[in-house]
Coordinates of C-alpha atoms and ligand atoms in Angstrom, one line a residue:
M11 CA -17.9 2.4 -22.8
R12 CA -14.3 1.9 -21.7
F13 CA -13.2 4.1 -18.9
I14 CA -9.7 5.2 -17.9
D15 CA -9.8 5.0 -14.2
L16 CA -7.2 7.1 -12.4
R17 CA -8.8 7.2 -9.0
S18 CA -6.5 4.5 -7.5
D19 CA -4.6 1.3 -8.3
T20 CA -7.2 -0.5 -6.3
V21 CA -9.5 -0.3 -9.3
T22 CA -7.4 -2.8 -11.3
K23 CA -9.8 -5.5 -12.4
P24 CA -8.6 -9.1 -12.7
T25 CA -6.9 -10.2 -15.9
E26 CA -8.3 -13.0 -18.1
A27 CA -5.6 -15.4 -16.7
M28 CA -6.8 -14.6 -13.2
R29 CA -10.5 -15.2 -14.0
K30 CA -9.6 -18.5 -15.6
A31 CA -7.4 -19.6 -12.6
M32 CA -10.1 -18.6 -10.2
Y33 CA -12.6 -20.7 -12.1
E34 CA -10.3 -23.7 -12.1
A35 CA -8.9 -23.3 -8.6
E36 CA -8.7 -26.3 -6.3
V37 CA -10.3 -25.3 -3.0
G38 CA -10.9 -26.6 0.5
D39 CA -12.0 -25.1 3.8
D40 CA -9.2 -22.8 4.8
V41 CA -10.3 -22.6 8.4
Y42 CA -9.4 -26.3 8.6
G43 CA -6.2 -25.4 6.8
D44 CA -7.0 -27.5 3.8
D45 CA -7.4 -25.1 0.9
P46 CA -4.4 -26.1 -1.2
T47 CA -4.5 -22.9 -3.3
V48 CA -4.5 -20.7 -0.2
N49 CA -1.7 -22.8 1.3
E50 CA 0.4 -22.4 -1.9
L51 CA -0.2 -18.6 -1.9
E52 CA 0.9 -18.3 1.8
R53 CA 4.0 -20.4 1.1
L54 CA 5.0 -18.3 -1.9
A55 CA 4.3 -15.1 0.0
A56 CA 6.5 -16.2 2.9
E57 CA 9.3 -17.1 0.4
I58 CA 9.1 -13.7 -1.4
T59 CA 9.2 -11.8 1.9
G60 CA 11.9 -14.0 3.5
K61 CA 9.6 -14.7 6.5
E62 CA 8.8 -18.1 8.0
A63 CA 5.1 -17.9 7.4
A64 CA 2.3 -15.8 5.8
L65 CA -1.4 -15.4 6.2
F66 CA -4.0 -14.4 3.6
V67 CA -6.2 -11.6 4.8
P68 CA -9.2 -9.8 3.3
S69 CA -7.6 -6.3 3.0
G70 CA -4.6 -4.2 3.7
T71 CA -6.4 -2.5 6.6
F72 CA -7.2 -5.9 8.0
G73 CA -3.6 -7.0 7.7
N74 CA -2.2 -3.8 9.4
Q75 CA -4.7 -3.9 12.2
L76 CA -4.1 -7.7 12.7
A77 CA -0.4 -7.0 13.0
L78 CA -1.0 -4.3 15.6
F79 CA -3.4 -6.6 17.4
T80 CA -0.9 -9.5 17.4
H81 CA 2.3 -7.6 18.2
C82 CA 0.8 -5.5 21.0
Q83 CA -0.9 -5.6 24.4
R84 CA -3.8 -3.3 25.1
G85 CA -2.4 0.1 26.3
N86 CA 0.8 -0.3 24.4
E87 CA 2.1 2.7 22.4
V88 CA 2.9 2.4 18.7
L89 CA 5.4 4.7 17.1
L90 CA 4.7 5.7 13.5
G91 CA 4.8 8.5 10.9
E92 CA 2.1 11.1 11.5
D93 CA 0.8 11.0 7.9
C94 CA 0.9 7.2 7.4
H95 CA -2.0 5.1 6.3
I96 CA -2.6 3.4 9.7
I97 CA -3.2 6.9 11.3
A98 CA -4.9 8.7 8.5
H99 CA -6.9 6.1 6.6
E100 CA -7.9 3.2 8.9
V101 CA -10.9 4.6 10.6
G102 CA -9.2 4.8 14.0
A103 CA -9.2 1.0 14.1
A104 CA -6.1 0.7 16.3
S105 CA -8.1 2.1 19.2
V106 CA -11.0 -0.3 18.6
I107 CA -9.2 -3.6 17.8
A108 CA -5.7 -3.7 19.3
G109 CA -6.6 -1.0 21.9
V110 CA -3.3 0.7 21.5
Q111 CA -2.2 4.3 21.6
L112 CA -0.7 5.7 18.4
R113 CA 2.1 8.1 18.8
P114 CA 2.5 10.1 15.6
I115 CA 6.0 11.3 14.6
P116 CA 6.6 14.1 12.1
T117 CA 8.2 12.9 8.9
N118 CA 10.2 14.5 6.1
K119 CA 8.1 13.5 3.1
G120 CA 7.5 10.1 4.8
V121 CA 11.0 9.6 6.0
L122 CA 11.3 9.2 9.8
D123 CA 14.4 10.5 11.5
P124 CA 15.7 7.4 13.5
S125 CA 16.7 9.7 16.4
D126 CA 13.1 10.9 16.6
I127 CA 12.1 7.3 17.1
E128 CA 14.8 6.4 19.6
K129 CA 14.0 9.4 21.8
R130 CA 10.3 8.4 22.0
I131 CA 10.9 4.8 23.1
R132 CA 9.6 4.7 26.6
G133 CA 11.7 3.9 29.6
V134 CA 10.6 2.3 32.8
D135 CA 8.2 4.5 34.8
I136 CA 4.9 3.6 36.5
H137 CA 3.2 6.4 34.4
F138 CA 4.4 5.3 31.0
P139 CA 2.7 3.1 28.4
D140 CA 5.1 0.4 27.1
T141 CA 6.4 1.0 23.6
G142 CA 5.0 -2.1 21.8
L143 CA 5.7 -1.6 18.1
I144 CA 7.2 0.6 15.5
C145 CA 5.4 0.9 12.1
L146 CA 7.1 1.8 8.9
E147 CA 5.5 2.3 5.5
N148 CA 7.1 1.7 2.1
A149 CA 6.1 2.9 -0.5
Y150 CA 4.7 5.8 1.4
S151 CA 1.1 7.0 0.8
N152 CA 2.6 10.2 -0.7
G153 CA 3.9 8.2 -3.7
R154 CA 7.5 8.3 -2.5
V155 CA 9.8 5.4 -1.7
I156 CA 11.7 5.4 1.6
P157 CA 15.5 4.7 1.3
L158 CA 16.7 1.3 2.5
D159 CA 19.4 2.8 4.7
N160 CA 16.8 4.7 6.7
M161 CA 14.8 1.6 7.3
K162 CA 17.9 -0.3 8.3
E163 CA 18.9 2.3 10.8
I164 CA 15.4 2.3 12.4
Y165 CA 15.4 -1.5 12.5
T166 CA 18.8 -1.6 14.3
I167 CA 17.4 0.8 16.9
A168 CA 14.3 -1.3 17.3
Q169 CA 16.3 -4.5 17.8
K170 CA 18.5 -2.7 20.3
H171 CA 15.4 -1.9 22.4
N172 CA 13.7 -5.3 21.6
I173 CA 10.8 -3.6 19.9
P174 CA 9.2 -5.3 16.8
V175 CA 8.9 -3.4 13.5
H176 CA 5.8 -3.8 11.3
L177 CA 6.0 -2.7 7.7
D178 CA 2.9 -1.4 5.9
G179 CA 4.1 -2.5 2.5
A180 CA 0.7 -2.2 0.7
R181 CA 2.9 -1.2 -2.3
L182 CA 6.0 -3.3 -1.4
F183 CA 6.6 -4.4 -5.0
N184 CA 6.4 -0.8 -6.2
A185 CA 9.0 0.2 -3.7
A186 CA 11.2 -2.8 -4.7
T187 CA 10.8 -1.9 -8.4
Y188 CA 11.8 1.7 -7.7
L189 CA 14.8 0.7 -5.6
N190 CA 15.7 -2.0 -8.2
V191 CA 16.1 -4.5 -5.4
S192 CA 14.4 -7.8 -4.4
P193 CA 11.5 -7.3 -2.0
L194 CA 13.7 -9.3 0.4
E195 CA 16.0 -6.3 0.8
I196 CA 13.1 -4.3 2.1
T197 CA 11.5 -6.9 4.3
K198 CA 14.8 -7.6 6.0
C199 CA 14.2 -4.4 7.9
C200 CA 11.0 -5.6 9.6
D201 CA 9.6 -8.4 11.7
S202 CA 6.2 -8.4 10.0
V203 CA 5.0 -7.1 6.7
M204 CA 1.6 -6.5 5.0
F205 CA 1.4 -6.2 1.2
A206 CA -1.6 -5.9 -1.0
L207 CA -2.5 -8.2 -3.9
S208 CA -5.4 -6.1 -4.9
K209 CA -3.5 -2.9 -5.6
A210 CA -1.9 -2.6 -9.0
L211 CA -1.3 -6.3 -9.2
C212 CA -4.9 -6.8 -10.4
A213 CA -6.1 -9.5 -7.9
P214 CA -9.7 -8.8 -7.0
V215 CA -9.4 -9.1 -3.2
G216 CA -6.8 -9.7 -0.6
S217 CA -3.5 -8.9 1.2
I218 CA -0.8 -10.9 2.9
L219 CA 0.6 -10.6 6.4
A220 CA 3.9 -12.3 6.8
G221 CA 6.2 -12.8 9.8
S222 CA 7.7 -15.5 12.1
K223 CA 5.9 -18.9 12.5
N224 CA 4.9 -18.0 16.0
F225 CA 3.6 -14.6 15.0
I226 CA 1.5 -15.9 12.1
E227 CA 0.1 -18.7 14.3
K228 CA -1.1 -16.1 16.8
A229 CA -2.3 -13.9 14.0
R230 CA -4.3 -16.8 12.4
K231 CA -6.4 -17.1 15.6
K232 CA -6.9 -13.4 15.9
R233 CA -7.9 -13.2 12.2
K234 CA -10.7 -15.6 13.2
L235 CA -11.7 -13.4 16.1
M236 CA -11.8 -10.4 13.7
G237 CA -14.2 -12.4 11.5
G238 CA -11.6 -13.0 8.8
G239 CA -11.6 -16.8 8.9
L240 CA -12.1 -17.6 5.2
R241 CA -13.5 -20.9 3.8
Q242 CA -13.0 -21.6 0.1
A243 CA -10.7 -18.7 -0.3
G244 CA -8.7 -20.6 -2.9
I245 CA -10.9 -18.8 -5.5
L246 CA -9.3 -15.6 -4.4
A247 CA -5.8 -17.0 -3.7
A248 CA -5.7 -18.3 -7.3
A249 CA -5.7 -14.7 -8.5
G250 CA -3.2 -13.8 -5.8
L251 CA -0.8 -16.4 -7.1
I252 CA -0.9 -14.9 -10.6
A253 CA -0.5 -11.4 -9.1
L254 CA 2.8 -12.5 -7.5
K255 CA 4.1 -14.7 -10.4
D256 CA 3.1 -12.6 -13.4
M257 CA 2.1 -9.1 -12.5
V258 CA 5.0 -7.7 -10.5
G259 CA 7.1 -7.3 -13.6
N260 CA 4.5 -4.8 -15.1
L261 CA 5.1 -2.3 -12.3
K262 CA 8.1 -0.9 -14.0
N263 CA 5.9 0.1 -16.9
D264 CA 3.4 1.8 -14.6
H265 CA 6.2 3.8 -13.1
L266 CA 7.4 4.9 -16.6
N267 CA 3.8 5.9 -17.5
A268 CA 3.5 7.9 -14.3
L269 CA 6.7 9.8 -15.1
C270 CA 5.5 10.4 -18.6
L271 CA 2.1 11.6 -17.4
G272 CA 3.8 13.9 -14.9
E273 CA 6.2 15.4 -17.4
E274 CA 3.4 16.0 -20.0
L275 CA 1.0 17.5 -17.4
S276 CA 3.7 19.9 -16.2
K277 CA 3.8 21.4 -19.8
I278 CA 0.2 22.6 -19.4
P279 CA 0.1 26.2 -18.3
G280 CA -1.3 26.5 -14.7
I281 CA -0.4 22.9 -13.7
K282 CA 2.4 22.3 -11.2
V283 CA 3.5 18.7 -10.9
R284 CA 5.5 17.4 -7.9
I285 CA 7.8 15.7 -10.4
D286 CA 10.5 14.7 -7.9
D287 CA 7.9 12.8 -5.9
I288 CA 7.0 10.5 -8.8
H289 CA 8.7 7.3 -7.5
I290 CA 6.0 4.8 -8.3
N291 CA 2.6 5.0 -10.1
M292 CA 1.2 8.2 -8.6
V293 CA 1.3 11.8 -9.9
F294 CA 0.4 14.6 -7.6
F295 CA -0.2 18.1 -8.9
S296 CA -2.1 21.4 -8.4
I297 CA -4.0 23.4 -11.0
D298 CA -4.2 27.1 -11.0
T299 CA -7.7 27.6 -12.4
K300 CA -11.1 29.2 -11.8
L301 CA -12.9 26.0 -12.6
E302 CA -14.4 24.1 -9.6
D303 CA -13.1 20.7 -8.8
N304 CA -16.4 19.2 -9.6
T305 CA -16.5 20.8 -13.1
I306 CA -13.1 19.2 -13.9
V307 CA -14.2 15.8 -12.5
N308 CA -17.4 15.9 -14.5
K309 CA -15.9 17.0 -17.7
M310 CA -13.2 14.3 -17.5
M311 CA -15.9 11.8 -16.8
E312 CA -17.8 12.9 -20.0
K313 CA -14.6 11.9 -21.9
G314 CA -14.4 8.5 -20.1
I315 CA -11.7 9.4 -17.5
K316 CA -12.6 8.8 -13.9
I317 CA -10.7 10.9 -11.3
N318 CA -11.1 11.9 -7.7
G319 CA -11.5 15.6 -6.6
T320 CA -8.6 17.3 -4.8
E321 CA -7.3 16.5 -1.3
N322 CA -5.5 19.3 0.3
N323 CA -5.8 21.2 -3.0
E324 CA -3.9 18.5 -4.8
W325 CA -5.0 16.2 -7.6
R326 CA -3.7 12.6 -7.6
F327 CA -3.7 10.6 -10.8
V328 CA -2.8 6.9 -10.3
V329 CA -1.7 4.8 -13.3
H330 CA -1.8 1.0 -13.4
Y331 CA -2.0 -2.1 -15.5
W332 CA -5.1 -0.9 -17.3
V333 CA -3.8 2.5 -18.3
S334 CA -1.6 2.4 -21.4
R335 CA 0.9 4.9 -22.8
E336 CA -1.7 5.9 -25.4
D337 CA -4.2 6.6 -22.5
V338 CA -1.6 8.9 -21.0
D339 CA -1.6 11.0 -24.2
F340 CA -5.4 11.1 -24.2
I341 CA -5.5 12.1 -20.5
V342 CA -3.1 15.0 -21.0
A343 CA -4.9 16.2 -24.2
T344 CA -8.3 16.0 -22.5
L345 CA -7.3 17.9 -19.4
K346 CA -5.6 20.5 -21.5
D347 CA -8.8 21.0 -23.5
I348 CA -10.9 21.3 -20.4
L349 CA -8.6 23.9 -18.8
N350 CA -8.6 26.0 -22.1
M351 CA -12.4 26.2 -22.3
Ligands
LIG10 C1 -4.3 0.9 0.5 C2 -3.4 0.9 1.6 C3 -3.7 0.2 2.8 C4 -5.0 -0.5 3.0 O1 -5.3 -1.4 2.1 P1 -6.9 -1.8 1.8 O2 -6.9 -3.0 1.1 O3 -7.5 -0.6 1.1 O4 -7.5 -1.9 3.2 C5 -2.7 0.2 3.8 N1 -1.6 0.9 3.7 C6 -1.3 1.6 2.6 C7 0.0 2.4 2.5 C8 -2.2 1.7 1.5 O5 -1.8 2.4 0.4

């Protein structure tokens, strides 16, 4: 049975072209630096982000935590949005790995007020932790894209105070697609960036951390410390190369499908869609119904549609490469039927 899987864009399975490239990939031992396919992926990733160097890492969480670990000293303070991924969805790793203190800043739907950041940068005092890093996130976990001007303003403040900026760009290419700019325009506003190959771009595993040559050299050693030294990783990098070369162009279509899904769902009585928040491939909505979450999840599953239950009373449907325009119609019709029962 074919399933339509709306739980996340991490569910995107590799394409035929990826499977073939993986099979045929030329590989070496990447810890010795001689896996040609990994080297090519890292070269291309550095070029795309406009950074001197890049490093292939097992996951987005790994890449973010490695960035914190490399930028910061133990006891440093990191400034970041209170609802961002590093705070909410990385298992508290920053306290375990980098040994840093996270200082959450309220956001307006993911947008940080630059003055809120500047006033929290620590001065010199024997009691204070040193501000070691500012983390931004774009696209934001709430499905919205942060305006470039806001990022620029924050980056200017960071540079003035000599504090590095790390960008959690798990969905960097979705953000660039929405803004209709080259990813370079976004990565100009940070010193290091993590982006995912395994979200929406269909690669099976892996993310990239990019930054200066010196930063990536240090990160490479710390990646080893974290148990992330990979051997014949060219098998995975081969799919990553296709993700970057052939899959980014499809994101526009995902975004159109998300908008279409949002518009059609909002026509169903009892459903309230956050239509203005559909910037990328995610649709958030609430349902006014007596049905339990589990009933809806199970009934959708019976029709071949996989969804997660609500978080904070909201449903999130994520569309991606393996969800077509026809699937969108089927999803809407199915949910409508379930709610009418
Ligand atoms: C998914 C995600 C991550 C983590 O990526 P994993 O590969 O799941 O570890 C980090 N940041 C953001 C914004 C994400 O959406």
